[in-house]
Short mmCIF file of C-alpha atoms and ligand atoms in Angstrom, two decimals:
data_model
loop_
_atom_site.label_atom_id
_atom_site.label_comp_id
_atom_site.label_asym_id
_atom_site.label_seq_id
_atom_site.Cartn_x
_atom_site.Cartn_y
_atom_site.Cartn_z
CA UNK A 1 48.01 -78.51 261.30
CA UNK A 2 51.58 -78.12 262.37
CA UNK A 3 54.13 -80.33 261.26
CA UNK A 4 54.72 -84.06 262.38
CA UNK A 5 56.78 -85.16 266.10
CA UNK A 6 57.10 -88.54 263.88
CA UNK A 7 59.86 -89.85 260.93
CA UNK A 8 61.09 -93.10 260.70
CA UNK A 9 64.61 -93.60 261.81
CA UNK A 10 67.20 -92.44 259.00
CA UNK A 11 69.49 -95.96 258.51
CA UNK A 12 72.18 -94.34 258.82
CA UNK A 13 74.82 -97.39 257.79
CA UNK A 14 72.99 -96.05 254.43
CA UNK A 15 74.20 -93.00 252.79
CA UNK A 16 71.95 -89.73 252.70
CA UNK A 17 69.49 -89.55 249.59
CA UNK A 18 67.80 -86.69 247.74
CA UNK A 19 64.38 -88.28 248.29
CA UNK A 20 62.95 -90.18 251.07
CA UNK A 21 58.51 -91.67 251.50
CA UNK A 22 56.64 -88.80 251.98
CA UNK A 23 56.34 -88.10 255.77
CA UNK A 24 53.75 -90.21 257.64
CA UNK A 25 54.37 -92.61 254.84
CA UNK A 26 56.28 -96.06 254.70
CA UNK A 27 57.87 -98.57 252.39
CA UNK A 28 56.48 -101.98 253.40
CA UNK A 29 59.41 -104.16 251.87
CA UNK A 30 60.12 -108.17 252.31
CA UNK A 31 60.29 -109.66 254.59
CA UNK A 32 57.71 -107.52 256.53
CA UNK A 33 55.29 -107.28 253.08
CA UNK A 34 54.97 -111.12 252.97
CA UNK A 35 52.89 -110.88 256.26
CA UNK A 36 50.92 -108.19 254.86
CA UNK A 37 50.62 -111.07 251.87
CA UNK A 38 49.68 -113.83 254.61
CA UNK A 39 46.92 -110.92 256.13
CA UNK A 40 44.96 -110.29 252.90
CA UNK A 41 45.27 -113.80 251.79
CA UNK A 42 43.82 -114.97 255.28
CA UNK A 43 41.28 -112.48 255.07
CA UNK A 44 40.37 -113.10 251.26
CA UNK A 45 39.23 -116.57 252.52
CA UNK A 46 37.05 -115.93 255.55
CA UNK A 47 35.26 -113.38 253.45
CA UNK A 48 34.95 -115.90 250.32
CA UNK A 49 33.59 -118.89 253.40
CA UNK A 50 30.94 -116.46 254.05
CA UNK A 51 29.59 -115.32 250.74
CA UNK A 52 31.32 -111.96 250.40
CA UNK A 53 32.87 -110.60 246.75
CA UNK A 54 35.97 -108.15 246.45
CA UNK A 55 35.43 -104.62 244.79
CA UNK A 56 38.01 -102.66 243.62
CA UNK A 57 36.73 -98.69 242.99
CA UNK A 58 38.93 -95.89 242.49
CA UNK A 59 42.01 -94.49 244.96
CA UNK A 60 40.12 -91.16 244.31
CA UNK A 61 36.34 -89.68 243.90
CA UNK A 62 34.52 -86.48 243.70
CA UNK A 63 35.48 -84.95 246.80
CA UNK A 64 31.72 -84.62 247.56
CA UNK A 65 31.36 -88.71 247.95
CA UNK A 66 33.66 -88.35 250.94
CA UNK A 67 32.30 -84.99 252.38
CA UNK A 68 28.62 -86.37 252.42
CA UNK A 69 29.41 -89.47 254.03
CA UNK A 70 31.84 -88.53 256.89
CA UNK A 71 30.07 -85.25 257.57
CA UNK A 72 31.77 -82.03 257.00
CA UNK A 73 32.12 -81.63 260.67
CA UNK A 74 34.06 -84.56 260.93
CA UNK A 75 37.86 -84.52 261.60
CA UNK A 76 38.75 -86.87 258.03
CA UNK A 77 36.44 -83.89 255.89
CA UNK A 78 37.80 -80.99 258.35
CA UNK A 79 41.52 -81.57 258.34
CA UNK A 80 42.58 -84.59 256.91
CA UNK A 81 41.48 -84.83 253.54
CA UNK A 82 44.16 -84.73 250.62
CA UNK A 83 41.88 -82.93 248.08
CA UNK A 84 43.07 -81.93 244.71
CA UNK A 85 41.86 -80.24 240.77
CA UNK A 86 42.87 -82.91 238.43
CA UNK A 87 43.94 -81.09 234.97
CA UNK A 88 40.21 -80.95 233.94
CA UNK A 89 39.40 -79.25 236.99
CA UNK A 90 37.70 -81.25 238.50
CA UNK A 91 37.62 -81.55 242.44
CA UNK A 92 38.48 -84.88 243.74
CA UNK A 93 40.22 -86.18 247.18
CA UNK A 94 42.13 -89.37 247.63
CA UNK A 95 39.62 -91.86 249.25
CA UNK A 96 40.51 -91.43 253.55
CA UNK A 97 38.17 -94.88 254.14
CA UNK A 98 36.44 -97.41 252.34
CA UNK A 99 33.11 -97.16 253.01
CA UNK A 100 31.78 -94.07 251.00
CA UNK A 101 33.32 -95.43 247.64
CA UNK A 102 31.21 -98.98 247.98
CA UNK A 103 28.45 -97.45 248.50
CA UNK A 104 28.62 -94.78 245.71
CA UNK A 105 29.33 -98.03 243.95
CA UNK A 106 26.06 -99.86 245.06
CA UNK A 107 24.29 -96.21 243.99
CA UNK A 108 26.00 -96.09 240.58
CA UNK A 109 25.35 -100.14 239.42
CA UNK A 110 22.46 -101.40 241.62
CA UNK A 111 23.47 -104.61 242.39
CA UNK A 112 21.02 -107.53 244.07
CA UNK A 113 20.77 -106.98 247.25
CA UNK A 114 22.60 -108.31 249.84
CA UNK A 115 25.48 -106.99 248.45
CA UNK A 116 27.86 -108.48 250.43
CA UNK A 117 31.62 -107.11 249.76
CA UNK A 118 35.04 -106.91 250.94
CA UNK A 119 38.10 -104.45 250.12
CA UNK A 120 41.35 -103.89 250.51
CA UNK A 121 42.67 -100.50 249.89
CA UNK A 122 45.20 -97.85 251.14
CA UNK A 123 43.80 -94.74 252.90
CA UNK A 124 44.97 -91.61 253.21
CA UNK A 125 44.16 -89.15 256.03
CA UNK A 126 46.63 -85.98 256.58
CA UNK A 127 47.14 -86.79 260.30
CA UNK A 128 50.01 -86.35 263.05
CA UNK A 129 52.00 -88.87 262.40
CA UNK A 130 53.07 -91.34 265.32
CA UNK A 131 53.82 -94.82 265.82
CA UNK A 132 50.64 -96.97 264.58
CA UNK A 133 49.23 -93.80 262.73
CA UNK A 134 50.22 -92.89 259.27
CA UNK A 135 48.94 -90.37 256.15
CA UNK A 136 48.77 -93.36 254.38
CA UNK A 137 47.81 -96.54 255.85
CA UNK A 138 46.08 -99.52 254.33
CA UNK A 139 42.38 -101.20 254.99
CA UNK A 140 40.97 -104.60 255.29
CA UNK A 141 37.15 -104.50 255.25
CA UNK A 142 33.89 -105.53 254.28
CA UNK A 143 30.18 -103.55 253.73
CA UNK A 144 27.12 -105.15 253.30
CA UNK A 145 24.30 -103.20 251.25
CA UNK A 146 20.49 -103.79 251.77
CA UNK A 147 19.69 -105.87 255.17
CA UNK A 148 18.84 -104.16 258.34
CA UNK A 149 18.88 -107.87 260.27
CA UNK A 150 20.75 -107.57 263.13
CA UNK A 151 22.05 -111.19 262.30
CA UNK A 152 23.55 -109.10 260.35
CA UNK A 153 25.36 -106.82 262.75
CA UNK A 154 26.66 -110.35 264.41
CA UNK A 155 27.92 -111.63 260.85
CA UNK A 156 29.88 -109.03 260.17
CA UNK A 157 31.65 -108.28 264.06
CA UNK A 158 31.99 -112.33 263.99
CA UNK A 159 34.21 -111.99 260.40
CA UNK A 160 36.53 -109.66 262.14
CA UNK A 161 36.71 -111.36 265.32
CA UNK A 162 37.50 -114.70 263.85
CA UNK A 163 39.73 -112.96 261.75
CA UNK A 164 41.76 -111.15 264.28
CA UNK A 165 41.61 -114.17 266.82
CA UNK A 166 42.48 -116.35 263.85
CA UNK A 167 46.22 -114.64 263.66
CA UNK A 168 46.72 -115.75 267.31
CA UNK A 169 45.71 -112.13 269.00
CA UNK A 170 44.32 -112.88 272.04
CA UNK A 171 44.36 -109.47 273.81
CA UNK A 172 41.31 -108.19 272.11
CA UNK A 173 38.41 -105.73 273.63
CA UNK A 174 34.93 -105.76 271.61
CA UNK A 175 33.46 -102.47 272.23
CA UNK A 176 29.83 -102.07 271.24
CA UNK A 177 27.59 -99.26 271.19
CA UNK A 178 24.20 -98.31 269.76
CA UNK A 179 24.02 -94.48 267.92
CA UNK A 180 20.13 -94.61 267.11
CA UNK A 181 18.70 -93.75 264.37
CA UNK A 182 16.70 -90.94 262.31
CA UNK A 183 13.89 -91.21 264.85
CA UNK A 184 16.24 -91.17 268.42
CA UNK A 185 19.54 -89.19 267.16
CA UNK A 186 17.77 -85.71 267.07
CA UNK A 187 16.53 -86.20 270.30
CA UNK A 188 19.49 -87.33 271.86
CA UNK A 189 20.81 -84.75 270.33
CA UNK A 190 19.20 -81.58 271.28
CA UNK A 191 19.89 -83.18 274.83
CA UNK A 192 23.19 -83.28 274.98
CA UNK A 193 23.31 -79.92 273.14
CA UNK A 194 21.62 -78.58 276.23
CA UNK A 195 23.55 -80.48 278.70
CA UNK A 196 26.62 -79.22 277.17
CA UNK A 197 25.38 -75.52 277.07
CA UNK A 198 25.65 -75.98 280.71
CA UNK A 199 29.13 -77.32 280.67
CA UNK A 200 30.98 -75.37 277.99
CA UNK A 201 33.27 -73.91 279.99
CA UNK A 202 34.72 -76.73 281.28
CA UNK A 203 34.99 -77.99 277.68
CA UNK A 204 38.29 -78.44 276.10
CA UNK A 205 39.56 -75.58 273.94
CA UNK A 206 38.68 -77.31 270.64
CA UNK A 207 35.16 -78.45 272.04
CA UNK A 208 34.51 -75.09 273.55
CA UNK A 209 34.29 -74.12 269.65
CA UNK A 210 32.82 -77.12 267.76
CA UNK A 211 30.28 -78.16 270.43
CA UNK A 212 27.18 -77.05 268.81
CA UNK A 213 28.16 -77.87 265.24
CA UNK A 214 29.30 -81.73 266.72
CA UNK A 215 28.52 -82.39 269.92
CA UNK A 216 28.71 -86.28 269.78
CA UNK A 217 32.65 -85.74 269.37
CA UNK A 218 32.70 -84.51 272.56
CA UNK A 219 31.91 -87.87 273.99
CA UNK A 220 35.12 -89.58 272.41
CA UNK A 221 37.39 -86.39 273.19
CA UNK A 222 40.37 -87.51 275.13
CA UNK A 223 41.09 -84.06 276.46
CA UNK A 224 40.73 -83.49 280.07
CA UNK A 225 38.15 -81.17 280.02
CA UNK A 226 35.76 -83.25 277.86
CA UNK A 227 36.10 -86.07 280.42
CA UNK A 228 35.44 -84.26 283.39
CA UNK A 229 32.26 -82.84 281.91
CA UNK A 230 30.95 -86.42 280.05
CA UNK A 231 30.36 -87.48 283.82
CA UNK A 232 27.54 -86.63 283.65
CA UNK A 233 26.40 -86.39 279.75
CA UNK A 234 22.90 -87.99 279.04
CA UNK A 235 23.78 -91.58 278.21
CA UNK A 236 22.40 -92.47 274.38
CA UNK A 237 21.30 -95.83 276.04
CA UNK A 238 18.58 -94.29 277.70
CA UNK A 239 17.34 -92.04 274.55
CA UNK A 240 16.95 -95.13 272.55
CA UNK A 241 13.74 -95.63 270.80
CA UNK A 242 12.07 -99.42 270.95
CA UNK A 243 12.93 -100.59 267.42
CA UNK A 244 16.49 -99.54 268.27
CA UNK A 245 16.90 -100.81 271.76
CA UNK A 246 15.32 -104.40 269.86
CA UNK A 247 17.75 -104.24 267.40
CA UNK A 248 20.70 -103.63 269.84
CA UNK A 249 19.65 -106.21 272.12
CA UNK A 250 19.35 -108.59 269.41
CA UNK A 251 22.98 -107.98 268.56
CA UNK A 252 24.07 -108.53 271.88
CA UNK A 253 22.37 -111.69 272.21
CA UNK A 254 23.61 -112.86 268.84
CA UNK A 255 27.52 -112.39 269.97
CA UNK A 256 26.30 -114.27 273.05
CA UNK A 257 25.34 -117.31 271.36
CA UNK A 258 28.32 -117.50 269.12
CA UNK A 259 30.46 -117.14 272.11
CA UNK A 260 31.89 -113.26 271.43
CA UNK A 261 33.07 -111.14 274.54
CA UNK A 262 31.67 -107.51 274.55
CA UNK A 263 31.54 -104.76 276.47
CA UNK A 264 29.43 -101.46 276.21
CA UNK A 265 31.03 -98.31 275.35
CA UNK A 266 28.25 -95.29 276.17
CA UNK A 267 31.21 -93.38 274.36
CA UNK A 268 31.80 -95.16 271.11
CA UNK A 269 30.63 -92.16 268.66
CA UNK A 270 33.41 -93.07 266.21
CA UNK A 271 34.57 -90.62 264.20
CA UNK A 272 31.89 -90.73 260.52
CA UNK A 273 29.12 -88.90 260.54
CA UNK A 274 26.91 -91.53 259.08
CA UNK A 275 26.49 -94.00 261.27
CA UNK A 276 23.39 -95.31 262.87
CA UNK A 277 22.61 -98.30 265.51
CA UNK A 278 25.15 -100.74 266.17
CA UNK A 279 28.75 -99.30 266.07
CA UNK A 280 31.79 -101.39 267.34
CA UNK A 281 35.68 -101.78 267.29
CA UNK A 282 38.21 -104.26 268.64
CA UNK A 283 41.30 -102.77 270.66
CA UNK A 284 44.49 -104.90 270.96
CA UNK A 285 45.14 -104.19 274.56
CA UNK A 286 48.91 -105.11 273.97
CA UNK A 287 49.26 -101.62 272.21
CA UNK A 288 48.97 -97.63 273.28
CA UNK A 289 45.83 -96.76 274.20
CA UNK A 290 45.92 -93.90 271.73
CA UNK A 291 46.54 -96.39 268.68
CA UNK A 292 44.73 -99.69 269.48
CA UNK A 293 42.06 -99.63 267.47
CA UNK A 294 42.54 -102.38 264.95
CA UNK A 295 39.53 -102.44 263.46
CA UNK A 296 36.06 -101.02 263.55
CA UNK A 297 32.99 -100.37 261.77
CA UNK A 298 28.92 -99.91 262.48
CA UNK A 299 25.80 -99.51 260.28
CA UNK A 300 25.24 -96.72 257.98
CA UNK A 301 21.36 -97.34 257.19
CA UNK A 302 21.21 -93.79 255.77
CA UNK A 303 24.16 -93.42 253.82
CA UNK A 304 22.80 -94.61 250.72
CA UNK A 305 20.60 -92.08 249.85
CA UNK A 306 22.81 -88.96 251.47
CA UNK A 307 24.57 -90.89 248.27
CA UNK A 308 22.15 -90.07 245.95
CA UNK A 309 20.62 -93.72 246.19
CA UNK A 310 17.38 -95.23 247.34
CA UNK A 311 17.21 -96.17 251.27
CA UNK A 312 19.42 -99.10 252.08
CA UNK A 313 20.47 -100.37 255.13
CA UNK A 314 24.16 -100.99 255.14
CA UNK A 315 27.09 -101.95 257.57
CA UNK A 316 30.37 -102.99 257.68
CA UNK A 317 34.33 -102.30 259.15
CA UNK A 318 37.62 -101.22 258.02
CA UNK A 319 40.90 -103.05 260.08
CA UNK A 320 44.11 -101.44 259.91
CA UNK A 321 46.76 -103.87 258.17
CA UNK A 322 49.65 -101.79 260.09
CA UNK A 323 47.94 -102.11 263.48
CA UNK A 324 47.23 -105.39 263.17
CA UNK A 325 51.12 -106.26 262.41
CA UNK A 326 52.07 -104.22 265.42
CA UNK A 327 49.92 -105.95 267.75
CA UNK A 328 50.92 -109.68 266.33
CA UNK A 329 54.57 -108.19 267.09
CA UNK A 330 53.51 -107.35 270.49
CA UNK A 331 51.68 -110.04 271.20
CA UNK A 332 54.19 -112.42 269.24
CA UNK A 333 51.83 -113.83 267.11
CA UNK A 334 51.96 -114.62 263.22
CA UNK A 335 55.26 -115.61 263.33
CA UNK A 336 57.11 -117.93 261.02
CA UNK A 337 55.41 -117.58 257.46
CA UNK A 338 57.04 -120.53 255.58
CA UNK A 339 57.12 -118.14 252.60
CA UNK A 340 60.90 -119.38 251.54
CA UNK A 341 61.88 -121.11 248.29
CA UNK A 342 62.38 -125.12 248.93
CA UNK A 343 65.50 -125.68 246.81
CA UNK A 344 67.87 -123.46 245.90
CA UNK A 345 69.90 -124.13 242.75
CA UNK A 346 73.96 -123.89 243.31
CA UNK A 347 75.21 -123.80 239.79
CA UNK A 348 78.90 -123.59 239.27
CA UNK A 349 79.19 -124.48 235.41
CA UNK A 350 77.90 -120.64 234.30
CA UNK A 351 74.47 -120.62 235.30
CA UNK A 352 72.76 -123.03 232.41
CA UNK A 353 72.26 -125.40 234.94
CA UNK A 354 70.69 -123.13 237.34
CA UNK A 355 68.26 -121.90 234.57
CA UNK A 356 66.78 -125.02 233.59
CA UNK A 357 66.49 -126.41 236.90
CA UNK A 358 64.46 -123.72 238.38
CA UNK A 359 62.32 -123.55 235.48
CA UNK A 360 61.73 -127.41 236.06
CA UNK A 361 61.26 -127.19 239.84
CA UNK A 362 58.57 -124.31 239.72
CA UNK A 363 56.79 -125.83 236.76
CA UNK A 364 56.56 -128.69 238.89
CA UNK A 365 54.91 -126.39 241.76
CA UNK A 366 58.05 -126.33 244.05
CA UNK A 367 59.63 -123.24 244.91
CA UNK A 368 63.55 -122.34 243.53
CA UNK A 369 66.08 -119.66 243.79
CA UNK A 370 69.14 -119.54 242.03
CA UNK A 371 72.65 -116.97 241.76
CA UNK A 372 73.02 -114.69 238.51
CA UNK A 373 76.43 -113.49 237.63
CA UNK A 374 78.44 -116.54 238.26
CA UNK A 375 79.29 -116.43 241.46
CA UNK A 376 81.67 -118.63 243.52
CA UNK A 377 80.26 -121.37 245.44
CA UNK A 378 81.27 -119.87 248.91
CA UNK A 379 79.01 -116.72 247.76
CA UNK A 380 76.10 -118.97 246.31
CA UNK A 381 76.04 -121.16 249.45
CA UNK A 382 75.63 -117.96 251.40
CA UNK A 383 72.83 -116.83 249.31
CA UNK A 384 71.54 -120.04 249.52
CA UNK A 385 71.53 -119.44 253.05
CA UNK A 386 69.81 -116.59 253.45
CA UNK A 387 67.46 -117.68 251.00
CA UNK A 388 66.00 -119.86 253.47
CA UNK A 389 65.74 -122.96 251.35
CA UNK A 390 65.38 -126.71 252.92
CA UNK A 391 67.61 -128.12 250.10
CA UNK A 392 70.87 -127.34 247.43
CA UNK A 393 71.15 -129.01 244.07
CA UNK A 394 74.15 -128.50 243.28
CA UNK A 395 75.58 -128.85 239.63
CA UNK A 396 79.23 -128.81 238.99
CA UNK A 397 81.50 -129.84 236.61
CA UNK A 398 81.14 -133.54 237.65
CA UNK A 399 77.88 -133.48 238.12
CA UNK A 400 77.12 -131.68 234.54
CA UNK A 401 79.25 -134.39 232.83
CA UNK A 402 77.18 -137.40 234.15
CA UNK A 403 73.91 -135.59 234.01
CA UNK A 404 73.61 -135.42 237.95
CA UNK A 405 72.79 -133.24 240.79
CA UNK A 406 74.31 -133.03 244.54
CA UNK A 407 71.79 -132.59 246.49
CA UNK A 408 72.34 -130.95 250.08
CA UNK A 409 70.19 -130.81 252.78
CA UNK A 410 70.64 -127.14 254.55
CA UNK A 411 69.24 -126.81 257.88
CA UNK A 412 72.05 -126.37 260.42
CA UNK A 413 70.95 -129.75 262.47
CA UNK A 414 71.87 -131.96 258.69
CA UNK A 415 74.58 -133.48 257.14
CA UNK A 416 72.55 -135.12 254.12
CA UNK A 417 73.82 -135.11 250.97
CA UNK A 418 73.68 -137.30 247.42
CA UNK A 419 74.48 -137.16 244.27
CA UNK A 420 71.03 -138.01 242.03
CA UNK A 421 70.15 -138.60 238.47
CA UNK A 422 69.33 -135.41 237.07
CA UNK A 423 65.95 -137.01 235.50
CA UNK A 424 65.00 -137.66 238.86
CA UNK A 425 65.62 -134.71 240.57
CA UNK A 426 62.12 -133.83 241.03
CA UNK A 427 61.37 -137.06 242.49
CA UNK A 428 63.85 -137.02 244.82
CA UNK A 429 63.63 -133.28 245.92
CA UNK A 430 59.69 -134.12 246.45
CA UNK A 431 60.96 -137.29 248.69
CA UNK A 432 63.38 -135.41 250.33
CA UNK A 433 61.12 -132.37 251.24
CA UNK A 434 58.15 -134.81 252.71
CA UNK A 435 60.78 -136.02 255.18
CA UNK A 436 59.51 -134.10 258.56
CA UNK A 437 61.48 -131.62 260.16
CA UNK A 438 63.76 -132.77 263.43
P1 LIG B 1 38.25 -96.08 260.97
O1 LIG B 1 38.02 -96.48 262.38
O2 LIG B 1 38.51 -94.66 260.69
O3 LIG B 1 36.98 -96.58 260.19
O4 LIG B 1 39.43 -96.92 260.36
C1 LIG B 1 39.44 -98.32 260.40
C2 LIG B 1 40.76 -98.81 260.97
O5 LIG B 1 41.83 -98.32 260.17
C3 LIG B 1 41.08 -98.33 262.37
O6 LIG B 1 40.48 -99.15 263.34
C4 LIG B 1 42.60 -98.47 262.40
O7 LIG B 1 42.96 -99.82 262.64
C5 LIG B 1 42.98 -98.13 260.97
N1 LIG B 1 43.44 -96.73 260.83
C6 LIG B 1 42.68 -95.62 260.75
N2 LIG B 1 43.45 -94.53 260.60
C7 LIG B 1 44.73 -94.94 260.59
C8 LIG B 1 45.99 -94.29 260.45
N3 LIG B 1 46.10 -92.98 260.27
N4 LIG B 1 47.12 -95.05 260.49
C9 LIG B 1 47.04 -96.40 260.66
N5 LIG B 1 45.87 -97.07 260.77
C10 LIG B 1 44.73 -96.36 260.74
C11 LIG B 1 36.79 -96.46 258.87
O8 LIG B 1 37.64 -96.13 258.08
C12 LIG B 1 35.41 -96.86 258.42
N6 LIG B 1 35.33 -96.77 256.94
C13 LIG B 1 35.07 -98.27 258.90
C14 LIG B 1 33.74 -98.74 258.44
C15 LIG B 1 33.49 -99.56 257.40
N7 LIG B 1 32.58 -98.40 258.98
C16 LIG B 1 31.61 -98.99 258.31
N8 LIG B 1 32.15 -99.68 257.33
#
């Protein structure tokens, strides 16, 4: 693969350093990382509301967990993976999704079925890097083990609809499809192989090559070529067998009754080789077309035992955390997080003060900031500032004599300001923070 059109910006107020995040990589500091906070704590609640438990597995795994389940063929396993000998020799890759490692979980320890789960993990895939695509990006997502019920199917599309919608994205797409399973697949199969032996030369380059080893990736190929010729590609709607078409119609009516859009995509291969049935993803039309997938998933009822396992039905989706932030920012949603301190402490006695008042305020469950290295008050009052805190409590020499605090009220639109007992400073700090902003 040749190397990336993409690198963040260089700051360049900042002076040049020897090392910088690996290309394709980024440092996700505050203020931006408290959103990713707000994400995973949002989504660690609609997953606990409907019955589903966090696993953590290992970053890495034999690098046959990830080549069985994504398919050699496939794009993550071709060119993507970032595979490595640890010093025992073995072979093991960094994990590129979450799916494989739950369910070589399930395999290994067997749990009661349902196994409902959810995840949140970085994933690396060696990719060209671009705005909205990065080698290391980080996953939201939930997989179910051991129910084929299409109710299912609806459950798990619903969590990540609610959850998206939830954030205030309203520019969403629900793109379904249905991939068939062990009974329908080969057939559909050896059709398009033969309706593509007819087409190859129009195919583009790439395609022309991998057509026969993968020829469902010609159906989500981009390239000019590939589009002229899927004009006329068998649709996989029509090779459906009857348990599948059941199962897909089910779905649909399922999102129907609980009031979620969809629309059909013949196309929708997605890029793992193990799924089967219902496939879907959500694009945030407020982004590139290229990069506004923020989330998608399908069943995998055979995955299990390409895993070594016994047959279990499974499904479930993965949602970009960076593509999700880029379409709130388009779409100016999740804005103000509230994560600021309440009260930040102004000390100007040599910092005593400031200790044992923060340690009193967040024993007392309300949030404090303070100064180290006794700074002056102008410089406090500007951190105090920026800190975003409501209120000051100032301690001075006065006030550390008669065993009081000044408290200040901060926002611009205020000119509130007394001088309190210091014994009741958490009293009146809790009566001053319940009065409602103006
Ligand atoms: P995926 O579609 O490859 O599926 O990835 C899930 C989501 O991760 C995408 O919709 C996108 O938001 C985000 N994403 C993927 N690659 C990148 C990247 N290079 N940079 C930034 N964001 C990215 C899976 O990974 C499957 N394991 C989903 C699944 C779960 N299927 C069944 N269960």
């Amino acid at each position: 693969m040749s190397e990336p059109v993409f690198e963040p910006a260089a700051d360049e107020a900042l002076p040049p350093v020897s090392f910088r995040a690996p290309t394709g990589t980024r440092d996700i500091l505050p203020p931006e990382s408290a959103r990713v906070i707000a994400l995973v704590a949002r989504f660690a609640e609609l997953c606990r509301r409907a019955g589903y438990g966090l696993v953590l597995s290992p970053l890495f795994e034999d690098v046959a967990v990830f080549r069985r389940s994504a398919g050699e063929e496939s794009e993550v396993v071709k060119d993507e993976m970032y595979e490595f000998a640890d010093k025992g020799g073995r072979a093991l890759a960094l994990r590129p999704e979450g799916t494989a490692s739950v369910v070589r979980a399930y395999v290994q320890h067997r749990p009661p079925l349902p196994w409902k789960t959810w995840y949140v993990t970085p994933a690396f895939r060696y990719e060209r890097p671009q705005a909205g695509r990065y080698r290391q990006h980080h996953q939201l997502g939930v997989e179910v083990l051991g129910t084929e019920d299409p109710d299912c199917d609806v459950e798990v599309i619903a969590l990540l609809h609610d959850f998206l919608r939830a954030l205030g994205l309203e520019r969403l797409e629900l793109k379904i499809n249905s991939m068939g399973d062990a009974v329908c697949m080969p057939t559909y199969r050896a059709a398009l192989v033969a309706y593509l032996g007819q087409h190859q030369s129009g195919l583009c380059p790439e395609h022309k090559e991998r057509w026969r080893r993968n020829p469902l990736r010609v159906l989500d190929c981009k390239k000019a070529g590939c589009q002229q010729v899927r004009v006329g590609v068998p649709r996989l709607a029509d090779w459906l067998c009857e348990p599948c078409r059941m199962h897909f119609a089910r779905v649909r009516a399922g999102l129907d009754a609980i009031g979620i859009a969809w629309r059909i995509d013949d196309f929708l291969v997605r890029g793992f080789d193990y799924y089967t049935r219902t496939t879907f993803e959500f694009a945030a039309l407020a982004l590139d077309a290229a990069q506004n997938a923020v989330g998608g998933g399908g069943r995998y009822d055979g995955l299990a035992e390409q895993l070594g396992g016994p047959r279990t039905a499974g499904i479930g989706f993965g949602c970009g955390i960076e593509r999700v932030l880029l379409a709130c920012d388009a779409e100016g949603a999740l804005g103000d997080l509230g994560g600021a301190v309440e009260v930040f402490v102004v000390d100007l006695t040599g910092g005593g003060a400031a200790r044992d008042l923060t340690h009193v305020l967040r024993r007392a469950g309300i949030g404090a900031e303070r100064a180290f290295d006794a700074r002056s008050m102008k410089a406090q009052l500007k951190l105090a500032d920026r800190s975003g805190a409501r209120l000051a409590a100032i301690v001075g020499a006065s006030e550390l004599e008669s065993a009081t605090v000044t408290l200040r009220d901060l926002r611009a639109d205020q000119r509130r300001q007394s001088v309190v007992a210091r014994d009741r400073l958490l009293d009146e700090v809790r009566s001053w923070l319940a009065v409602p902003a103006q």
